[in-house]
């Protein structure tokens, strides 16, 4: 008998127009010790399925039909108190964003200990000791000291390890992982997946992995369920589905994964040595004050004397782990943080020498596309006003021409002028990012900083946004400074690559040269950590190329 069975499940949400199904006629099962991956784009119903299993549907949602059987017990018919005894105890869950899932006012040790007191009945002393053991188990160094820290004092990877420790505290029989590594760098992502495999093997825990990344699925899962618009459209053993996907949507998911392969790279590709750089950065250093005990401050060097050029109409990628300094360097280029020393020259202008009105005018030439399109858009403004805002602030267009300019920008990024009256929450994630791109284009910039601009998007939407960025670059002769931890995306988008580590650029060159023949061990580790359909295919002994 399967450990968990979902039978003919239908989940509905209450809307102004009535009840709307978000999961419909879904059936799946999970065997002890296996990893089942549920894949699909945003809105496909995969996270709602997980929330239904956990009994955590939003207030406007309910299960209209079907059964969820855990060891023969129908979870949909249980009283809340009985379901709470199972949730977090026998079925654990790792949420997508640990910073919003962890309580900011309690230490991480207290939060893990609370799970143990609630479900295992441990004393406060025993729960605290066990919490420290769990932090050790998820490979957090100095676990006794780190147990007394708060979530904001930890890195993203460490917070995710804390979430795993909490989810596994009671040694659950099933672990549900909902996009557990979307916002993490590839090396940290690889560490988290290795950890999940290790702990699953030791505890014989079954895993339900929810993701949109087929590269991750290929390397992690035993079986796959593909969802589209609330329904299961494909599924089977991972090697069967990768070799012979049945549904066109599954084929598009596989095709949309950015491929990181050496076969397409040419190490003799051009360099830009003779091109006049639009952006020239020399010996850039950025430091921040940090507290060191009572009344003491020291300077932390986030960017340590780096230099790079970007030729007009080209794309340079800054890659590296969180904390490597890549975003700080980009913000210094935009004069959004202060540099302590160095030179930044944009189209012949000394950016660091600008002040007041001259700096304000220069900022029209450098715009930013942010990582999270929802949090970077003002929820109280209509989309048209958001796109027009740079024109209002910088005065680059006559007032009477601004509505027409906004409408033009909407069409340029694949939206329609009639959508200008909608609010951000009325758009999909991909559409919101298109609004962010339109806003960045509003002032006719010469340089656009793309700060993890597609990392929060599903692979199919991500591919569409990358195609849009490339089309705009070709049509408008744009120059991009592209910040990303996804090396598959970098290979697809960029001409040149600079690899950052702890504030320094440790390797730099053309995309082809760096990816085909990396010189530094750190670069090789970054490349090796990228989830790969091809690598999984090789492990499974599949000969047919995907």
C-alpha positions as a printed Julia matrix, in Angstrom:
546×3 Matrix{Float64}:
   0.0    0.0     0.0
   1.38   3.47   -0.85
   2.42   5.66    2.06
   0.3    8.51    0.66
  -2.44   8.44   -1.96
  -4.28  11.4    -3.45
  -7.46  10.25   -5.16
  -9.54  12.37   -7.55
  -8.74  15.56   -5.6
 -10.56  18.79   -6.39
  -9.6   22.01   -4.59
 -11.64  25.18   -5.08
 -11.07  28.83   -4.17
 -13.86  31.33   -3.51
 -13.76  34.36   -5.83
 -16.16  37.18   -6.61
 -17.27  35.18   -9.63
 -17.93  32.03   -7.6
 -15.94  28.91   -6.77
 -12.96  28.31   -9.06
 -11.13  24.95   -9.22
  -7.35  25.24   -8.77
  -6.78  21.46   -8.57
  -9.09  19.1   -10.42
  -9.32  15.3   -10.71
  -5.78  14.84   -9.42
  -4.55  11.4    -8.42
  -1.04  10.48   -7.33
   0.76   8.28   -4.81
   4.04   8.22   -2.9
   5.9    5.09   -1.85
   8.1    4.88    1.29
  11.59   6.22    0.71
  11.01   7.54   -2.83
  11.1   11.06   -4.23
   8.07  12.17   -6.22
   8.38  15.49   -8.02
   5.35  17.61   -8.9
   6.28  20.06  -11.66
   4.46  22.83  -13.47
   4.36  26.58  -13.93
   2.93  29.08  -11.45
  -0.81  28.53  -11.12
  -0.61  24.87  -12.15
  -1.88  23.74   -8.73
   1.25  22.05   -7.41
   1.6   24.18   -4.25
  -2.17  24.01   -3.61
  -1.87  20.23   -3.73
   0.84  20.37   -1.06
  -1.23  22.72    1.11
  -4.25  20.43    0.78
  -2.16  17.47    1.98
  -0.92  19.5     4.95
  -4.38  20.86    5.78
  -3.1   24.4     5.26
  -5.36  25.7     2.49
  -6.14  29.44    2.66
  -9.45  30.47    4.21
 -11.03  30.96    0.8
 -10.07  27.41   -0.25
 -11.62  24.04    0.44
 -11.49  20.45   -0.77
 -14.63  19.92   -2.84
 -14.0   16.31   -3.77
 -11.59  13.42   -3.35
  -9.53  11.71   -0.66
  -6.01  12.12    0.73
  -5.0    8.83    2.35
  -1.99   8.72    4.67
  -1.31   5.17    5.87
  -4.95   4.4     5.1
  -6.35   7.39    7.05
  -8.31   9.99    5.09
  -6.79  13.34    6.06
  -9.73  15.23    4.57
 -12.1   13.72    7.17
  -9.92  14.34   10.24
 -10.65  16.8    13.02
  -8.22  19.72   13.16
  -6.63  18.48   16.39
  -5.88  15.06   14.9
  -4.52  16.65   11.72
  -2.23  18.89   13.78
  -0.74  15.78   15.39
   0.2   14.48   11.94
   1.27  17.82   10.45
   4.85  18.59   11.44
   5.16  15.23   13.14
   4.6   12.55   10.48
   4.39  14.9     7.49
   6.9   17.77    7.41
   7.14  20.67    4.99
   9.94  22.93    3.77
   8.57  26.19    2.42
   9.97  28.19   -0.49
  11.09  31.32    1.36
  12.57  30.59    4.79
  12.76  34.26    5.78
   8.96  34.58    5.65
   8.41  31.12    7.19
  10.63  31.56   10.24
   9.47  33.75   13.13
  11.79  36.79   13.26
  11.4   37.35   17.02
  12.53  33.88   18.14
  15.96  32.3    17.79
  16.27  29.41   15.38
  16.98  27.03   18.29
  13.77  28.09   20.03
  11.75  27.48   16.86
  13.13  23.97   16.36
  12.69  23.19   20.06
   9.05  24.3    19.9
   8.33  21.63   17.25
   9.89  18.98   19.5
   7.97  20.11   22.6
   4.7   20.24   20.68
   4.92  16.89   18.91
   7.4   14.83   20.94
   6.58  16.05   24.43
  10.22  16.82   25.24
  11.18  19.04   28.13
  12.58  22.48   27.38
  16.12  21.31   28.19
  15.89  18.12   26.12
  14.24  19.95   23.2
  17.05  22.53   23.17
  19.73  19.8    23.18
  17.95  17.98   20.35
  17.65  21.26   18.39
  21.43  21.64   18.54
  21.84  18.03   17.34
  19.54  18.78   14.4
  21.54  21.87   13.44
  24.6   19.62   13.45
  22.74  17.13   11.27
  22.0   19.78    8.62
  25.67  20.83    8.68
  25.42  24.25   10.31
  28.8   24.98   11.91
  29.07  26.11   15.53
  25.57  24.76   16.08
  25.43  25.59   19.81
  26.21  29.25   19.1
  24.06  29.43   15.96
  21.04  28.03   17.82
  20.95  31.33   19.74
  20.89  33.49   16.59
  17.87  35.0    14.84
  16.85  34.23   11.24
  18.01  37.61    9.9
  21.52  36.88   11.19
  21.89  33.87    8.92
  22.49  33.52    5.18
  19.76  32.24    2.83
  21.34  28.79    2.67
  21.63  28.57    6.46
  18.0   29.64    6.91
  16.94  26.92    4.49
  18.97  24.39    6.5
  17.11  25.52    9.62
  13.8   24.93    7.8
  14.98  21.41    6.91
  15.97  20.8    10.54
  12.49  21.88   11.68
  10.77  19.75    9.04
  12.83  16.68    9.97
  12.82  17.25   13.75
  10.24  14.53   14.39
  11.63  12.18   11.72
   8.51  12.43    9.53
   7.57   9.68    7.11
   6.92  12.25    4.34
   8.77  15.49    3.61
   7.13  18.03    1.29
   9.65  20.47   -0.2
   7.97  23.39   -1.99
  10.51  25.09   -4.28
  13.14  24.75   -1.51
  16.06  26.23   -3.47
  14.57  28.71   -5.96
  16.29  31.77   -4.46
  19.6   30.04   -3.65
  22.9   30.07   -5.5
  23.8   26.94   -7.46
  26.48  25.8    -5.01
  24.17  26.28   -2.0
  21.33  24.63   -3.97
  23.54  21.6    -4.64
  24.44  21.41   -0.93
  20.76  21.54    0.09
  19.81  18.77   -2.33
  22.74  16.62   -1.21
  21.59  17.18    2.38
  18.0   16.23    1.57
  19.16  13.04   -0.18
  21.44  12.15    2.74
  18.8   12.69    5.42
  16.1   10.97    3.37
  18.35   7.95    2.99
  19.2    7.84    6.71
  15.61   8.33    7.9
  13.87   6.47    5.05
  11.71   9.54    4.49
   9.62   9.84    1.33
   9.91  13.22   -0.4
   7.43  15.22   -2.45
   9.52  17.8    -4.33
   7.58  20.7    -5.84
   9.48  22.64   -8.48
   9.36  24.18  -11.95
  12.99  23.27  -12.71
  13.25  20.13  -14.83
  17.02  20.11  -14.29
  16.42  19.66  -10.56
  13.76  17.04  -11.22
  16.08  15.07  -13.48
  18.73  14.82  -10.77
  16.5   14.37   -7.69
  13.3   12.51   -8.52
  12.31   8.85   -8.94
   8.92   9.68  -10.42
   7.32  12.83  -11.87
   3.8   14.26  -11.98
   3.35  17.12  -14.45
   0.53  19.57  -13.7
  -1.05  22.2   -15.93
  -3.99  24.44  -14.97
  -4.82  22.28  -11.97
  -4.76  18.94  -13.75
  -2.26  16.13  -14.12
  -1.24  15.98  -17.79
   1.77  13.64  -17.67
   3.7   11.43  -15.29
   5.83   8.38  -14.78
   9.33   7.2   -13.92
  11.9    9.95  -14.4
  13.94   8.06  -17.01
  10.8    7.24  -19.03
   9.5   10.79  -18.98
  12.83  12.38  -19.9
  13.33   9.92  -22.72
   9.78   9.97  -24.04
   7.54  12.8   -22.72
   3.95  12.26  -23.83
   2.36  15.7   -23.43
   3.37  18.77  -25.4
   3.57  20.78  -22.16
   6.12  18.36  -20.71
   8.17  18.71  -23.88
   8.06  22.5   -23.57
   9.17  22.31  -19.91
  12.18  20.22  -20.88
  13.0   22.41  -23.88
  12.83  25.6   -21.79
  15.54  24.56  -19.33
  18.69  26.62  -20.07
  21.28  24.03  -21.12
  24.82  24.3   -19.85
  26.75  22.18  -22.34
  30.24  22.43  -23.74
  29.28  21.15  -27.18
  27.96  24.54  -28.29
  30.91  26.55  -27.01
  33.73  27.84  -29.18
  36.88  28.73  -27.25
  38.14  30.76  -30.21
  35.2   33.19  -30.02
  35.76  36.92  -30.33
  36.91  39.18  -27.56
  36.0   42.81  -27.21
  39.56  44.08  -26.79
  39.17  46.6   -29.63
  35.64  47.71  -28.75
  35.21  51.04  -27.01
  33.59  50.24  -23.66
  30.31  51.93  -22.79
  31.02  51.15  -19.13
  34.54  51.17  -17.74
  35.15  50.18  -14.09
  38.64  50.37  -12.58
  39.79  49.4    -9.05
  36.29  49.73   -7.58
  36.16  49.31   -3.8
  32.98  49.41   -1.69
  33.01  49.12    2.1
  30.34  49.12    4.79
  30.67  49.76    8.53
  29.83  46.81   10.78
  29.51  46.65   14.56
  32.26  44.83   16.46
  31.22  44.87   20.08
  29.95  47.78   22.15
  30.75  51.12   20.53
  33.17  49.58   18.02
  32.91  49.58   14.25
  35.03  48.09   11.52
  34.84  48.44    7.75
  33.71  45.37    5.82
  35.0   45.25    2.23
  32.18  44.03   -0.01
  33.92  44.86   -3.31
  37.69  44.72   -3.35
  39.3   46.74   -6.16
  37.6   45.09   -9.15
  37.89  46.16  -12.8
  35.82  45.32  -15.89
  34.52  46.77  -19.17
  31.27  46.32  -21.09
  31.23  47.17  -24.79
  28.21  48.99  -26.18
  25.42  46.61  -27.16
  26.97  43.69  -25.27
  26.18  41.82  -22.05
  28.56  41.13  -19.17
  27.49  38.66  -16.5
  28.61  39.01  -12.9
  28.26  35.55  -11.34
  29.05  34.15   -7.92
  27.52  33.07   -4.65
  25.47  35.27   -2.34
  27.85  37.63   -0.58
  30.36  37.61   -3.43
  29.77  41.33   -4.04
  28.14  41.21   -7.45
  24.98  43.15   -6.52
  26.97  45.68   -4.48
  29.23  46.32   -7.49
  26.18  46.89   -9.7
  24.58  49.25   -7.19
  27.83  51.23   -7.08
  27.71  51.56  -10.88
  24.19  52.99  -10.54
  25.38  55.26   -7.69
  22.86  53.62   -5.34
  25.67  52.83   -2.89
  28.82  54.87   -2.37
  32.22  53.63   -3.53
  35.24  54.32   -1.33
  37.65  54.38   -4.27
  38.03  53.56   -7.95
  36.72  54.83  -11.27
  33.36  54.34  -13.01
  33.08  55.82  -16.5
  29.8   55.58  -18.44
  29.94  56.66  -22.07
  32.88  58.96  -21.29
  31.35  60.49  -18.13
  33.03  60.12  -14.74
  30.08  58.78  -12.75
  31.7   59.1    -9.32
  32.34  62.82   -9.86
  28.67  63.64  -10.47
  26.55  65.39   -7.85
  23.14  67.0    -7.57
  21.26  67.69  -10.79
  24.04  66.23  -12.96
  23.81  62.91  -11.09
  20.03  62.96  -11.36
  20.2   63.41  -15.14
  22.85  60.7   -15.45
  20.64  58.2   -13.61
  18.27  58.27  -16.56
  21.0   56.44  -18.49
  21.32  53.61  -15.95
  18.19  51.67  -15.02
  17.6   48.47  -13.04
  15.36  45.42  -13.55
  14.9   43.84  -10.11
  14.67  40.2    -9.05
  11.15  40.14   -7.63
   8.7   41.85   -9.97
   5.95  41.92   -7.35
   7.83  43.58   -4.49
   9.52  46.07   -6.86
   6.2   47.42   -8.18
   4.09  49.82   -6.11
   0.86  47.88   -5.39
  -1.13  51.13   -5.1
  -0.24  52.43   -8.56
  -1.75  51.3   -11.82
   0.65  49.71  -14.28
   0.65  52.73  -16.58
   1.58  55.05  -13.71
   4.4   52.7   -12.68
   5.91  52.81  -16.16
   5.42  56.59  -16.4
   6.96  57.27  -12.97
  10.59  57.55  -14.22
   9.42  60.07  -16.82
   7.73  62.11  -14.09
  10.73  61.95  -11.76
  13.45  62.63  -14.33
  11.51  64.89  -16.68
  12.87  63.25  -19.82
   9.58  63.63  -21.77
   7.06  66.48  -22.0
   4.09  65.89  -19.74
   1.65  65.69  -22.64
   3.73  62.97  -24.35
   4.09  60.65  -21.35
   0.85  58.62  -21.73
   1.72  57.88  -25.36
   5.27  56.92  -24.33
   3.9   54.54  -21.68
   1.55  52.92  -24.2
   4.46  52.52  -26.62
   6.52  50.83  -23.9
   3.7   48.43  -23.05
   3.56  47.29  -26.67
   7.36  47.07  -26.81
   7.46  44.51  -23.98
   4.54  42.42  -25.25
   1.71  43.97  -23.24
  -1.27  45.96  -24.49
  -2.08  49.63  -23.75
  -5.46  48.68  -22.28
  -3.59  46.87  -19.48
  -2.19  50.19  -18.25
  -5.23  50.66  -15.98
  -4.66  47.39  -14.08
  -2.87  47.02  -10.75
   0.21  44.76  -10.28
  -1.75  42.02   -8.49
  -3.92  41.63  -11.6
  -0.95  40.44  -13.68
   0.92  37.14  -13.76
   4.54  36.98  -12.6
   5.86  37.11  -16.14
   3.64  40.06  -16.99
   4.8   41.91  -13.87
   8.4   41.44  -14.95
   7.49  42.86  -18.36
   6.16  45.94  -16.53
   9.49  46.18  -14.72
  11.31  46.01  -18.05
   9.05  48.68  -19.55
   9.78  50.94  -16.58
  13.52  50.39  -17.04
  13.22  51.34  -20.73
  11.18  54.48  -20.1
  14.1   56.94  -19.98
  15.95  55.48  -23.0
  18.86  54.17  -20.88
  22.16  53.12  -22.39
  22.9   50.61  -19.59
  20.41  48.3   -17.88
  21.34  46.33  -14.77
  19.45  43.01  -14.65
  19.68  41.87  -11.01
  18.55  38.21  -10.97
  15.8   39.38  -13.33
  14.44  35.9   -14.14
  15.37  33.8   -11.08
  11.85  33.99   -9.58
  10.12  32.9   -12.82
   9.06  29.5   -14.13
  11.28  28.1   -16.86
   8.8   28.71  -19.67
   8.14  32.32  -18.58
  11.86  32.74  -17.93
  12.61  31.71  -21.52
  10.07  34.25  -22.8
  11.6   37.08  -20.73
  15.13  36.18  -21.84
  13.99  36.21  -25.48
  12.38  39.62  -24.87
  15.59  41.0   -23.34
  17.64  39.78  -26.28
  15.17  41.25  -28.8
  15.21  44.61  -27.0
  18.99  44.6   -26.9
  19.15  43.99  -30.64
  16.48  46.55  -31.53
  17.56  49.32  -29.12
  21.31  48.64  -28.97
  21.11  48.16  -25.21
  24.01  47.23  -22.95
  23.36  44.86  -20.02
  25.13  44.22  -16.74
  23.56  40.85  -15.96
  23.69  39.52  -12.39
  22.76  35.87  -11.97
  23.54  32.68  -10.08
  22.01  30.57  -12.88
  24.88  29.69  -15.21
  22.52  28.13  -17.76
  20.84  31.52  -18.13
  24.23  33.24  -18.29
  25.37  31.0   -21.12
  22.2   31.83  -23.02
  22.29  35.6   -22.46
  25.83  36.9   -22.07
  28.87  37.72  -24.18
  31.37  37.98  -21.35
  31.56  36.66  -17.79
  33.23  37.91  -14.61
  33.25  35.45  -11.72
  33.2   37.05   -8.26
  34.25  35.48   -4.97
  34.39  37.31   -1.63
  34.54  40.74   -3.27
  37.16  39.92   -5.92
  36.87  39.02   -9.59
  38.69  35.68   -9.72
  38.1   34.87  -13.4
  37.06  36.94  -16.41
  36.74  36.36  -20.12
  34.34  35.61  -22.95
  31.43  33.37  -22.09
  32.79  30.65  -24.33
  36.29  30.7   -22.87
  35.14  30.73  -19.23
  32.51  28.02  -19.63
  34.47  25.68  -21.9
  37.83  26.0   -20.15
  37.52  27.52  -16.65
  40.86  28.32  -15.08
  39.84  28.63  -11.43
  38.66  25.84   -9.1
  35.87  28.1    -7.85
  34.52  28.56  -11.38
  34.67  24.82  -11.94
  32.7   24.26   -8.73
  30.03  26.72   -9.86
  29.68  24.94  -13.2
  29.6   21.48  -11.6
  26.81  22.53   -9.21
  24.29  23.45  -11.94
  21.37  20.93  -12.05
  21.54  19.28  -15.45
  19.14  17.16  -17.46
  22.11  15.95  -19.5
  24.02  14.8   -16.41
  20.96  12.97  -15.08
  20.42  11.44  -18.5
  23.98  10.14  -18.48
  23.56   8.66  -14.99
  20.39   6.89  -16.09
  22.09   5.5   -19.17
  19.83   7.3   -21.62
  21.31   7.7   -25.07
  18.65   9.78  -26.77
  19.46  13.52  -26.49
  16.85  15.69  -24.83
